[in-house]
Coordinates of N, CA, C and O in Angstrom, one line a residue:
S1008 N 0.8 -1.2 0.0 CA 0.0 0.0 0.0 C 0.9 1.2 0.0 O 2.1 1.2 0.2
Q1009 N 0.3 2.4 -0.2 CA 1.0 3.6 -0.3 C 1.6 4.0 1.0 O 2.8 4.4 1.1
V1010 N 1.0 3.6 2.1 CA 1.5 3.9 3.5 C 2.8 3.1 3.7 O 3.8 3.6 4.2
D1011 N 2.8 1.8 3.2 CA 4.0 1.0 3.4 C 5.2 1.5 2.6 O 6.3 1.3 3.0
R1012 N 5.0 2.3 1.5 CA 6.1 2.8 0.7 C 6.6 4.1 1.2 O 7.5 4.7 0.7
D1013 N 5.9 4.7 2.2 CA 6.2 6.0 2.7 C 7.6 6.0 3.4 O 7.7 5.2 4.4
P1014 N 8.6 6.7 3.0 CA 9.9 6.7 3.7 C 9.8 7.0 5.2 O 10.6 6.5 6.0
E1015 N 9.0 7.9 5.6 CA 8.9 8.3 7.0 C 8.3 7.2 7.8 O 8.8 6.9 8.9
V1016 N 7.4 6.4 7.2 CA 6.8 5.3 7.9 C 7.9 4.2 8.1 O 8.0 3.6 9.1
A1017 N 8.6 4.0 7.0 CA 9.7 3.0 7.0 C 10.8 3.4 8.1 O 11.3 2.5 8.8
E1018 N 11.1 4.6 8.2 CA 12.0 5.1 9.2 C 11.5 4.8 10.6 O 12.2 4.3 11.5
K1019 N 10.2 5.1 10.8 CA 9.6 4.9 12.2 C 9.7 3.4 12.5 O 10.0 3.0 13.6
Q1020 N 9.4 2.5 11.5 CA 9.4 1.1 11.7 C 10.8 0.6 12.0 O 11.0 -0.2 12.9
A1021 N 11.8 1.2 11.4 CA 13.2 0.8 11.7 C 13.6 1.3 13.1 O 14.3 0.5 13.8
Q1022 N 13.2 2.5 13.5 CA 13.5 3.0 14.8 C 12.8 2.1 15.9 O 13.5 1.7 16.9
Y1023 N 11.6 1.7 15.6 CA 10.9 0.8 16.6 C 11.6 -0.5 16.7 O 11.8 -1.1 17.7
A1024 N 12.0 -1.1 15.5 CA 12.7 -2.4 15.5 C 14.0 -2.3 16.3 O 14.4 -3.2 17.0
E1025 N 14.7 -1.2 16.1 CA 15.9 -1.0 16.8 C 15.7 -1.0 18.4 O 16.4 -1.6 19.1
K1026 N 14.6 -0.2 18.8 CA 14.3 -0.2 20.2 C 14.0 -1.6 20.7 O 14.3 -2.0 21.8
Q1027 N 13.3 -2.4 19.9 CA 12.9 -3.7 20.3 C 14.2 -4.6 20.5 O 14.3 -5.3 21.4
A1028 N 15.1 -4.4 19.6 CA 16.4 -5.2 19.6 C 17.2 -4.8 20.9 O 17.7 -5.7 21.6
Q1029 N 17.2 -3.5 21.2 CA 17.9 -3.0 22.4 C 17.3 -3.6 23.6 O 18.0 -4.0 24.6
Y1030 N 16.0 -3.6 23.6 CA 15.2 -4.1 24.8 C 15.5 -5.6 25.0 O 15.7 -6.1 26.1
R1031 N 15.5 -6.4 23.9 CA 15.8 -7.8 24.0 C 17.2 -8.1 24.5 O 17.4 -9.0 25.3
A1032 N 18.2 -7.2 24.1 CA 19.5 -7.4 24.6 C 19.6 -7.1 26.1 O 20.3 -7.8 26.8
M1033 N 18.8 -6.1 26.5 CA 18.8 -5.8 27.9 C 18.2 -6.9 28.7 O 18.6 -7.3 29.8
K1034 N 17.1 -7.5 28.1 CA 16.5 -8.7 28.8 C 17.5 -9.8 29.0 O 17.5 -10.5 30.0
A1035 N 18.3 -10.0 28.0 CA 19.4 -11.1 28.0 C 20.4 -10.8 29.1 O 20.8 -11.6 29.9
Q1036 N 20.7 -9.5 29.3 CA 21.6 -9.1 30.3 C 21.0 -9.3 31.7 O 21.6 -9.7 32.6
H1037 N 19.7 -9.0 31.8 CA 19.0 -9.2 33.0 C 19.0 -10.7 33.5 O 19.0 -11.0 34.7
A1038 N 19.0 -11.6 32.5 CA 19.0 -13.0 32.8 C 20.3 -13.4 33.6 O 20.3 -14.4 34.3
E1039 N 21.3 -12.6 33.4 CA 22.6 -12.9 34.1 C 22.4 -12.8 35.6 O 23.2 -13.3 36.4
F1040 N 21.4 -12.0 36.0 CA 21.2 -11.8 37.5 C 20.3 -12.8 38.1 O 19.4 -12.6 38.7
S1041 N 20.7 -14.1 37.9 CA 19.9 -15.2 38.4 C 20.3 -15.4 39.9 O 21.3 -14.9 40.3
E1042 N 19.5 -16.2 40.5 CA 19.8 -16.5 41.9 C 21.1 -17.2 42.1 O 21.9 -16.9 43.0
E1043 N 21.4 -18.2 41.1 CA 22.7 -18.9 41.2 C 23.9 -17.9 41.1 O 24.9 -18.1 41.8
H1044 N 23.7 -16.9 40.3 CA 24.8 -15.9 40.1 C 25.0 -15.1 41.4 O 26.1 -14.8 41.8
M1045 N 23.9 -14.8 42.1 CA 24.0 -13.9 43.2 C 24.4 -14.7 44.5 O 24.9 -14.1 45.4
E1046 N 24.3 -16.0 44.5 CA 24.6 -16.8 45.7 C 26.2 -16.7 45.9 O 26.9 -16.7 44.9
G1047 N 26.5 -16.6 47.1 CA 28.0 -16.6 47.5 C 28.7 -15.3 47.3 O 29.9 -15.2 47.5
L1048 N 28.0 -14.3 46.9 CA 28.6 -13.0 46.7 C 28.7 -12.3 48.0 O 27.9 -12.4 48.9
T1049 N 29.8 -11.5 48.2 CA 29.9 -10.7 49.4 C 28.9 -9.6 49.3 O 28.3 -9.3 48.3
E1050 N 28.7 -8.9 50.5 CA 27.7 -7.8 50.6 C 28.1 -6.7 49.6 O 27.2 -6.2 48.9
K1051 N 29.4 -6.4 49.4 CA 29.8 -5.3 48.5 C 29.6 -5.7 47.1 O 29.1 -5.0 46.3
A1052 N 29.8 -7.0 46.7 CA 29.6 -7.5 45.4 C 28.1 -7.5 45.1 O 27.7 -7.2 44.0
W1053 N 27.3 -7.8 46.1 CA 25.8 -7.8 46.0 C 25.4 -6.4 45.6 O 24.6 -6.2 44.7
E1054 N 25.9 -5.4 46.3 CA 25.5 -4.0 46.1 C 25.9 -3.6 44.7 O 25.2 -2.9 44.0
Q1055 N 27.1 -4.0 44.2 CA 27.5 -3.7 42.9 C 26.6 -4.3 41.8 O 26.2 -3.7 40.9
E1056 N 26.2 -5.6 42.0 CA 25.3 -6.2 41.1 C 24.0 -5.6 41.1 O 23.4 -5.4 40.1
L1057 N 23.5 -5.2 42.3 CA 22.2 -4.5 42.3 C 22.2 -3.1 41.7 O 21.3 -2.7 41.0
R1058 N 23.4 -2.4 41.8 CA 23.5 -1.1 41.1 C 23.4 -1.4 39.5 O 22.8 -0.6 38.8
K1059 N 24.2 -2.4 39.1 CA 24.1 -2.8 37.7 C 22.7 -3.1 37.2 O 22.2 -2.6 36.2
L1060 N 22.0 -3.9 38.0 CA 20.6 -4.2 37.7 C 19.7 -3.0 37.7 O 18.9 -2.9 36.8
S1061 N 19.9 -2.1 38.6 CA 19.1 -0.9 38.7 C 19.4 0.0 37.4 O 18.4 0.5 36.8
K1062 N 20.6 0.1 37.0 CA 20.9 0.9 35.8 C 20.3 0.2 34.6 O 19.7 0.9 33.7
L1063 N 20.4 -1.1 34.6 CA 19.8 -1.9 33.5 C 18.3 -1.7 33.4 O 17.7 -1.5 32.3
M1064 N 17.6 -1.7 34.5 CA 16.2 -1.5 34.6 C 15.8 -0.1 34.2 O 14.8 0.1 33.5
K1065 N 16.6 0.9 34.6 CA 16.3 2.3 34.2 C 16.4 2.4 32.7 O 15.6 3.0 32.1
K1066 N 17.4 1.8 32.1 CA 17.6 1.9 30.7 C 16.5 1.2 30.0 O 16.0 1.6 28.9
A1067 N 16.0 0.0 30.5 CA 14.9 -0.7 29.9 C 13.6 0.2 29.9 O 12.9 0.2 28.9
C1068 N 13.4 0.8 31.0 CA 12.2 1.7 31.1 C 12.3 2.9 30.1 O 11.3 3.2 29.5
Q1069 N 13.5 3.4 30.0 CA 13.7 4.5 29.0 C 13.4 4.0 27.6 O 12.8 4.7 26.8
L1070 N 13.9 2.8 27.3 CA 13.7 2.3 26.0 C 12.2 2.0 25.7 O 11.7 2.3 24.6
M1071 N 11.5 1.5 26.7 CA 10.1 1.3 26.6 C 9.3 2.6 26.4 O 8.4 2.7 25.6
E1072 N 9.7 3.7 27.1 CA 9.1 5.0 26.9 C 9.3 5.5 25.5 O 8.4 6.0 24.9
E1073 N 10.6 5.4 25.0 CA 10.9 5.8 23.7 C 10.1 5.0 22.6 O 9.6 5.6 21.6
A1074 N 9.9 3.7 22.9 CA 9.2 2.9 21.9 C 7.7 3.3 22.0 O 7.1 3.3 20.9
C1075 N 7.2 3.6 23.1 CA 5.8 4.1 23.2 C 5.6 5.4 22.5 O 4.6 5.6 21.8
E1076 N 6.6 6.3 22.6 CA 6.5 7.5 21.9 C 6.5 7.3 20.4 O 5.7 7.9 19.7
L1077 N 7.3 6.4 19.9 CA 7.4 6.1 18.5 C 6.0 5.5 18.1 O 5.5 5.8 17.0
M1078 N 5.4 4.6 18.9 CA 4.1 4.1 18.5 C 3.0 5.1 18.5 O 2.2 5.1 17.6
E1079 N 3.1 6.1 19.4 CA 2.1 7.1 19.4 C 2.2 8.0 18.1 O 1.2 8.4 17.5
E1080 N 3.5 8.3 17.8 CA 3.7 9.1 16.6 C 3.2 8.4 15.3 O 2.6 8.9 14.5
A1081 N 3.5 7.1 15.3 CA 3.1 6.2 14.2 C 1.6 6.2 14.1 O 1.0 6.2 13.0
W1082 N 0.9 6.1 15.2 CA -0.5 6.0 15.2 C -1.1 7.3 14.7 O -2.1 7.3 13.9
E1083 N -0.6 8.4 15.1 CA -1.1 9.7 14.6 C -0.9 9.9 13.1 O -1.8 10.3 12.4
E1084 N 0.3 9.4 12.7 CA 0.6 9.5 11.2 C -0.4 8.6 10.4 O -0.8 8.9 9.3
L1085 N -0.7 7.4 11.0 CA -1.6 6.5 10.4 C -3.0 7.1 10.3 O -3.6 7.0 9.2
L1086 N -3.4 7.8 11.3 CA -4.7 8.4 11.2 C -4.8 9.5 10.2 O -5.8 9.7 9.5
V1087 N -3.7 10.3 10.0 CA -3.6 11.3 9.0 C -3.7 10.6 7.6 O -4.4 11.1 6.7
A1088 N -2.9 9.6 7.4 CA -2.9 8.9 6.2 C -4.3 8.3 5.8 O -4.7 8.3 4.7
K1089 N -4.9 7.8 6.9 CA -6.3 7.2 6.7 C -7.2 8.3 6.2 O -8.0 8.1 5.2
G1090 N -7.1 9.5 6.8 CA -8.0 10.6 6.3 C -7.7 11.0 4.9 O -8.6 11.2 4.1
K1091 N -6.4 11.0 4.5 CA -6.1 11.3 3.1 C -6.6 10.3 2.1 O -7.1 10.7 1.1
H1092 N -6.5 9.0 2.5 CA -6.9 8.0 1.6 C -8.5 8.0 1.5 O -9.0 7.7 0.5
R1093 N -9.1 8.3 2.6 CA -10.6 8.3 2.6 C -11.1 9.5 1.7 O -12.0 9.3 0.9
K1094 N -10.4 10.6 1.8 CA -10.8 11.7 0.9 C -10.6 11.3 -0.6 O -11.4 11.6 -1.4
L1095 N -9.4 10.7 -0.9 CA -9.2 10.2 -2.2 C -10.2 9.2 -2.7 O -10.7 9.3 -3.8
L1096 N -10.6 8.3 -1.8 CA -11.6 7.3 -2.2 C -13.0 8.0 -2.4 O -13.6 7.7 -3.4
V1097 N -13.4 8.9 -1.6 CA -14.7 9.6 -1.7 C -14.7 10.4 -3.0 O -15.7 10.4 -3.7
S1098 N -13.6 11.1 -3.3 CA -13.6 12.0 -4.4 C -13.5 11.2 -5.8 O -13.8 11.8 -6.8
S1099 N -13.0 10.0 -5.7 CA -12.8 9.3 -7.0 C -13.7 8.0 -7.2 O -13.5 7.3 -8.2
A1100 N -14.5 7.7 -6.2 CA -15.3 6.5 -6.3 C -16.3 6.5 -7.4 O -17.0 7.5 -7.6
R1101 N -16.4 5.4 -8.2 CA -17.3 5.4 -9.3 C -18.6 4.6 -8.8 O -19.6 4.8 -9.4
A1102 N -18.4 3.8 -7.8 CA -19.6 3.1 -7.3 C -19.4 2.9 -5.8 O -18.3 2.7 -5.3
V1103 N -20.5 2.9 -5.0 CA -20.4 2.6 -3.6 C -21.5 1.6 -3.3 O -22.7 1.8 -3.7
L1104 N -21.1 0.5 -2.7 CA -22.1 -0.5 -2.4 C -22.2 -0.5 -0.8 O -21.2 -0.8 -0.2
A1105 N -23.4 -0.2 -0.4 CA -23.5 -0.1 1.1 C -25.0 -0.2 1.5 O -25.9 -0.1 0.6
T1106 N -25.2 -0.3 2.8 CA -26.6 -0.2 3.2 C -27.1 1.2 3.2 O -26.2 2.1 3.1
V1107 N -28.3 1.5 3.4 CA -28.8 2.8 3.3 C -28.2 3.7 4.5 O -27.7 4.8 4.2
T1108 N -28.2 3.1 5.6 CA -27.6 3.8 6.8 C -26.1 4.1 6.6 O -25.7 5.2 6.8
S1109 N -25.3 3.1 6.2 CA -23.9 3.3 6.1 C -23.6 4.2 4.9 O -22.6 5.0 5.0
S1110 N -24.4 4.2 3.9 CA -24.1 5.1 2.8 C -24.4 6.6 3.2 O -23.8 7.5 2.8
A1111 N -25.4 6.7 4.0 CA -25.7 8.1 4.6 C -24.6 8.6 5.5 O -24.2 9.7 5.4
N1112 N -24.1 7.6 6.3 CA -22.9 8.0 7.1 C -21.7 8.4 6.3 O -21.0 9.3 6.5
W1113 N -21.5 7.6 5.2 CA -20.4 7.9 4.3 C -20.5 9.3 3.6 O -19.6 10.1 3.6
L1114 N -21.8 9.6 3.2 CA -22.0 10.9 2.6 C -21.8 12.0 3.6 O -21.3 13.1 3.3
H1115 N -22.3 11.8 4.9 CA -22.1 12.8 5.9 C -20.6 13.0 6.2 O -20.2 14.2 6.3
E1116 N -19.8 12.0 6.3 CA -18.4 12.1 6.5 C -17.7 12.9 5.3 O -16.8 13.7 5.5
A1117 N -18.2 12.6 4.1 CA -17.6 13.3 2.9 C -18.0 14.8 3.0 O -17.1 15.6 2.7
T1118 N -19.2 15.1 3.4 CA -19.6 16.5 3.5 C -18.8 17.2 4.6 O -18.3 18.3 4.3
L1119 N -18.5 16.5 5.7 CA -17.7 17.1 6.8 C -16.3 17.4 6.3 O -15.6 18.3 6.7
A1120 N -15.8 16.5 5.4 CA -14.4 16.6 4.9 C -14.3 17.6 3.8 O -13.3 17.9 3.2
G1121 N -15.4 18.3 3.5 CA -15.4 19.3 2.4 C -15.6 18.8 1.0 O -15.3 19.5 0.1
L1122 N -16.0 17.5 0.9 CA -16.2 16.9 -0.4 C -17.6 16.8 -0.8 O -18.5 16.6 0.1
S1123 N -17.9 16.9 -2.0 CA -19.3 16.6 -2.4 C -19.2 15.6 -3.6 O -19.1 16.0 -4.7
P1124 N -19.3 14.4 -3.2 CA -19.2 13.3 -4.3 C -20.3 13.5 -5.3 O -21.5 13.8 -5.0
A1125 N -19.9 13.3 -6.6 CA -20.9 13.4 -7.7 C -21.6 12.0 -7.8 O -21.0 11.1 -8.4
V1126 N -22.8 11.9 -7.3 CA -23.5 10.6 -7.4 C -24.6 10.8 -8.5 O -25.4 11.7 -8.4
Q1127 N -24.5 10.0 -9.5 CA -25.5 10.1 -10.6 C -26.7 9.2 -10.4 O -27.8 9.5 -10.8
C1128 N -26.4 8.0 -9.8 CA -27.5 7.0 -9.7 C -27.3 6.3 -8.4 O -26.3 5.9 -8.0
V1129 N -28.5 6.1 -7.7 CA -28.5 5.3 -6.5 C -29.5 4.2 -6.8 O -30.6 4.4 -7.3
V1130 N -29.0 3.0 -6.5 CA -29.8 1.8 -6.7 C -30.0 1.1 -5.3 O -29.0 0.8 -4.6
L1131 N -31.2 0.9 -5.0 CA -31.5 0.3 -3.7 C -32.2 -1.1 -4.0 O -33.3 -1.1 -4.5
D1132 N -31.4 -2.1 -3.7 CA -31.9 -3.5 -3.9 C -32.7 -3.9 -2.7 O -32.4 -3.4 -1.6
E1133 N -33.6 -4.8 -2.9 CA -34.4 -5.3 -1.8 C -35.1 -4.1 -1.1 O -35.2 -4.0 0.1
A1134 N -35.6 -3.2 -1.9 CA -36.3 -1.9 -1.4 C -37.4 -2.2 -0.5 O -37.7 -1.4 0.5
G1135 N -38.2 -3.2 -0.7 CA -39.3 -3.6 0.1 C -38.9 -4.0 1.5 O -39.7 -4.0 2.4
Y1136 N -37.7 -4.3 1.7 CA -37.2 -4.8 3.0 C -36.7 -3.6 3.8 O -36.6 -3.8 5.1
N1137 N -36.4 -2.5 3.2 CA -35.9 -1.3 4.0 C -37.1 -0.6 4.6 O -38.1 -0.4 4.0
P1138 N -36.9 -0.2 5.9 CA -37.9 0.6 6.5 C -38.2 1.9 5.8 O -37.3 2.5 5.3
D1139 N -39.4 2.3 5.8 CA -39.8 3.6 5.1 C -39.0 4.8 5.7 O -38.7 5.7 5.0
A1140 N -38.7 4.7 7.0 CA -38.0 5.8 7.6 C -36.6 6.0 7.1 O -36.0 7.1 7.2
Q1141 N -36.0 5.0 6.4 CA -34.7 5.1 5.8 C -34.7 5.8 4.4 O -33.7 6.3 4.0
M1142 N -35.8 5.7 3.8 CA -35.8 6.2 2.4 C -35.4 7.6 2.2 O -34.7 7.9 1.3
P1143 N -35.8 8.6 3.1 CA -35.4 10.0 2.9 C -33.9 10.2 2.9 O -33.4 11.1 2.3
Q1144 N -33.2 9.2 3.5 CA -31.7 9.4 3.6 C -31.1 9.3 2.2 O -30.1 9.9 1.9
L1145 N -31.8 8.6 1.3 CA -31.3 8.4 -0.1 C -31.3 9.8 -0.8 O -30.6 10.0 -1.8
L1146 N -32.2 10.7 -0.4 CA -32.3 12.0 -1.1 C -31.1 12.8 -0.9 O -30.9 13.7 -1.7
F1147 N -30.4 12.6 0.2 CA -29.2 13.4 0.4 C -28.1 13.2 -0.6 O -27.2 14.1 -0.7
F1148 N -28.2 12.2 -1.4 CA -27.2 12.0 -2.5 C -27.4 12.9 -3.6 O -26.6 13.1 -4.5
K1149 N -28.6 13.5 -3.7 CA -29.0 14.4 -4.8 C -28.7 13.8 -6.2 O -28.1 14.4 -7.1
A1150 N -29.0 12.5 -6.3 CA -28.7 11.8 -7.5 C -29.7 12.1 -8.6 O -30.9 12.5 -8.3
Q1151 N -29.3 12.0 -9.8 CA -30.2 12.3 -10.9 C -31.2 11.1 -11.1 O -32.3 11.3 -11.6
L1152 N -30.8 9.9 -10.7 CA -31.7 8.8 -10.8 C -31.7 8.0 -9.5 O -30.6 7.7 -9.0
L1153 N -32.9 7.7 -9.0 CA -33.0 6.8 -7.8 C -33.9 5.6 -8.3 O -35.0 5.7 -8.7
L1154 N -33.2 4.4 -8.2 CA -33.8 3.2 -8.7 C -34.1 2.3 -7.5 O -33.1 1.9 -6.8
L1155 N -35.3 2.0 -7.2 CA -35.7 1.1 -6.1 C -36.1 -0.3 -6.7 O -37.0 -0.3 -7.6
V1156 N -35.4 -1.3 -6.3 CA -35.6 -2.6 -6.9 C -36.1 -3.5 -5.8 O -35.6 -3.6 -4.7
G1157 N -37.2 -4.3 -6.1 CA -37.8 -5.2 -5.1 C -39.1 -5.6 -5.6 O -39.5 -5.3 -6.7
D1158 N -39.8 -6.4 -4.8 CA -41.1 -6.8 -5.2 C -42.1 -6.7 -4.1 O -41.7 -6.6 -2.9
H1159 N -43.4 -6.6 -4.4 CA -44.4 -6.4 -3.4 C -44.5 -7.6 -2.5 O -45.2 -7.5 -1.4
K1160 N -43.9 -8.8 -2.8 CA -44.0 -9.9 -2.0 C -42.8 -10.0 -1.0 O -42.7 -11.0 -0.2
Q1161 N -42.0 -9.0 -1.0 CA -40.8 -9.0 -0.1 C -41.3 -8.9 1.3 O -42.3 -8.2 1.6
L1162 N -40.7 -9.7 2.2 CA -41.1 -9.6 3.6 C -40.7 -8.3 4.2 O -39.7 -7.7 3.9
P1163 N -41.6 -7.7 5.0 CA -41.3 -6.4 5.6 C -40.2 -6.6 6.6 O -39.9 -7.7 7.1
P1164 N -39.5 -5.4 7.0 CA -38.4 -5.5 7.9 C -38.9 -5.9 9.3 O -40.0 -5.8 9.7

């Protein structure tokens, strides 16, 4: 997809992967602080090992915070990209297949985005199945042609 080819997105992915690798390396170092390793140490050696562990844990926390910041930035960029793609889709769609309600929501979002999709024809299949209260929503499309397809033997909603 277009988002996957974006160099900024690729850079963020690389940064996140680097943070993950650093965190894994720190986890491996943490494994060195096993009970067997700590047994038999003098009190001074114990304190040194605990200081090392404390520094290691602080670094791990810092890495996690940086990774979270990268994820938040990536999420915000993804939302922006989604909005751009939605605008492109709305402005260039030749056909929209949806329920009456979801198509009205789609049209409402397009209007809020400052777009006015050019809809020439609206086709409602199984028209007898749709509640009468939904029919006026189709008028918001301002289509030149509204085609209702169904039969009088259709079961009511």
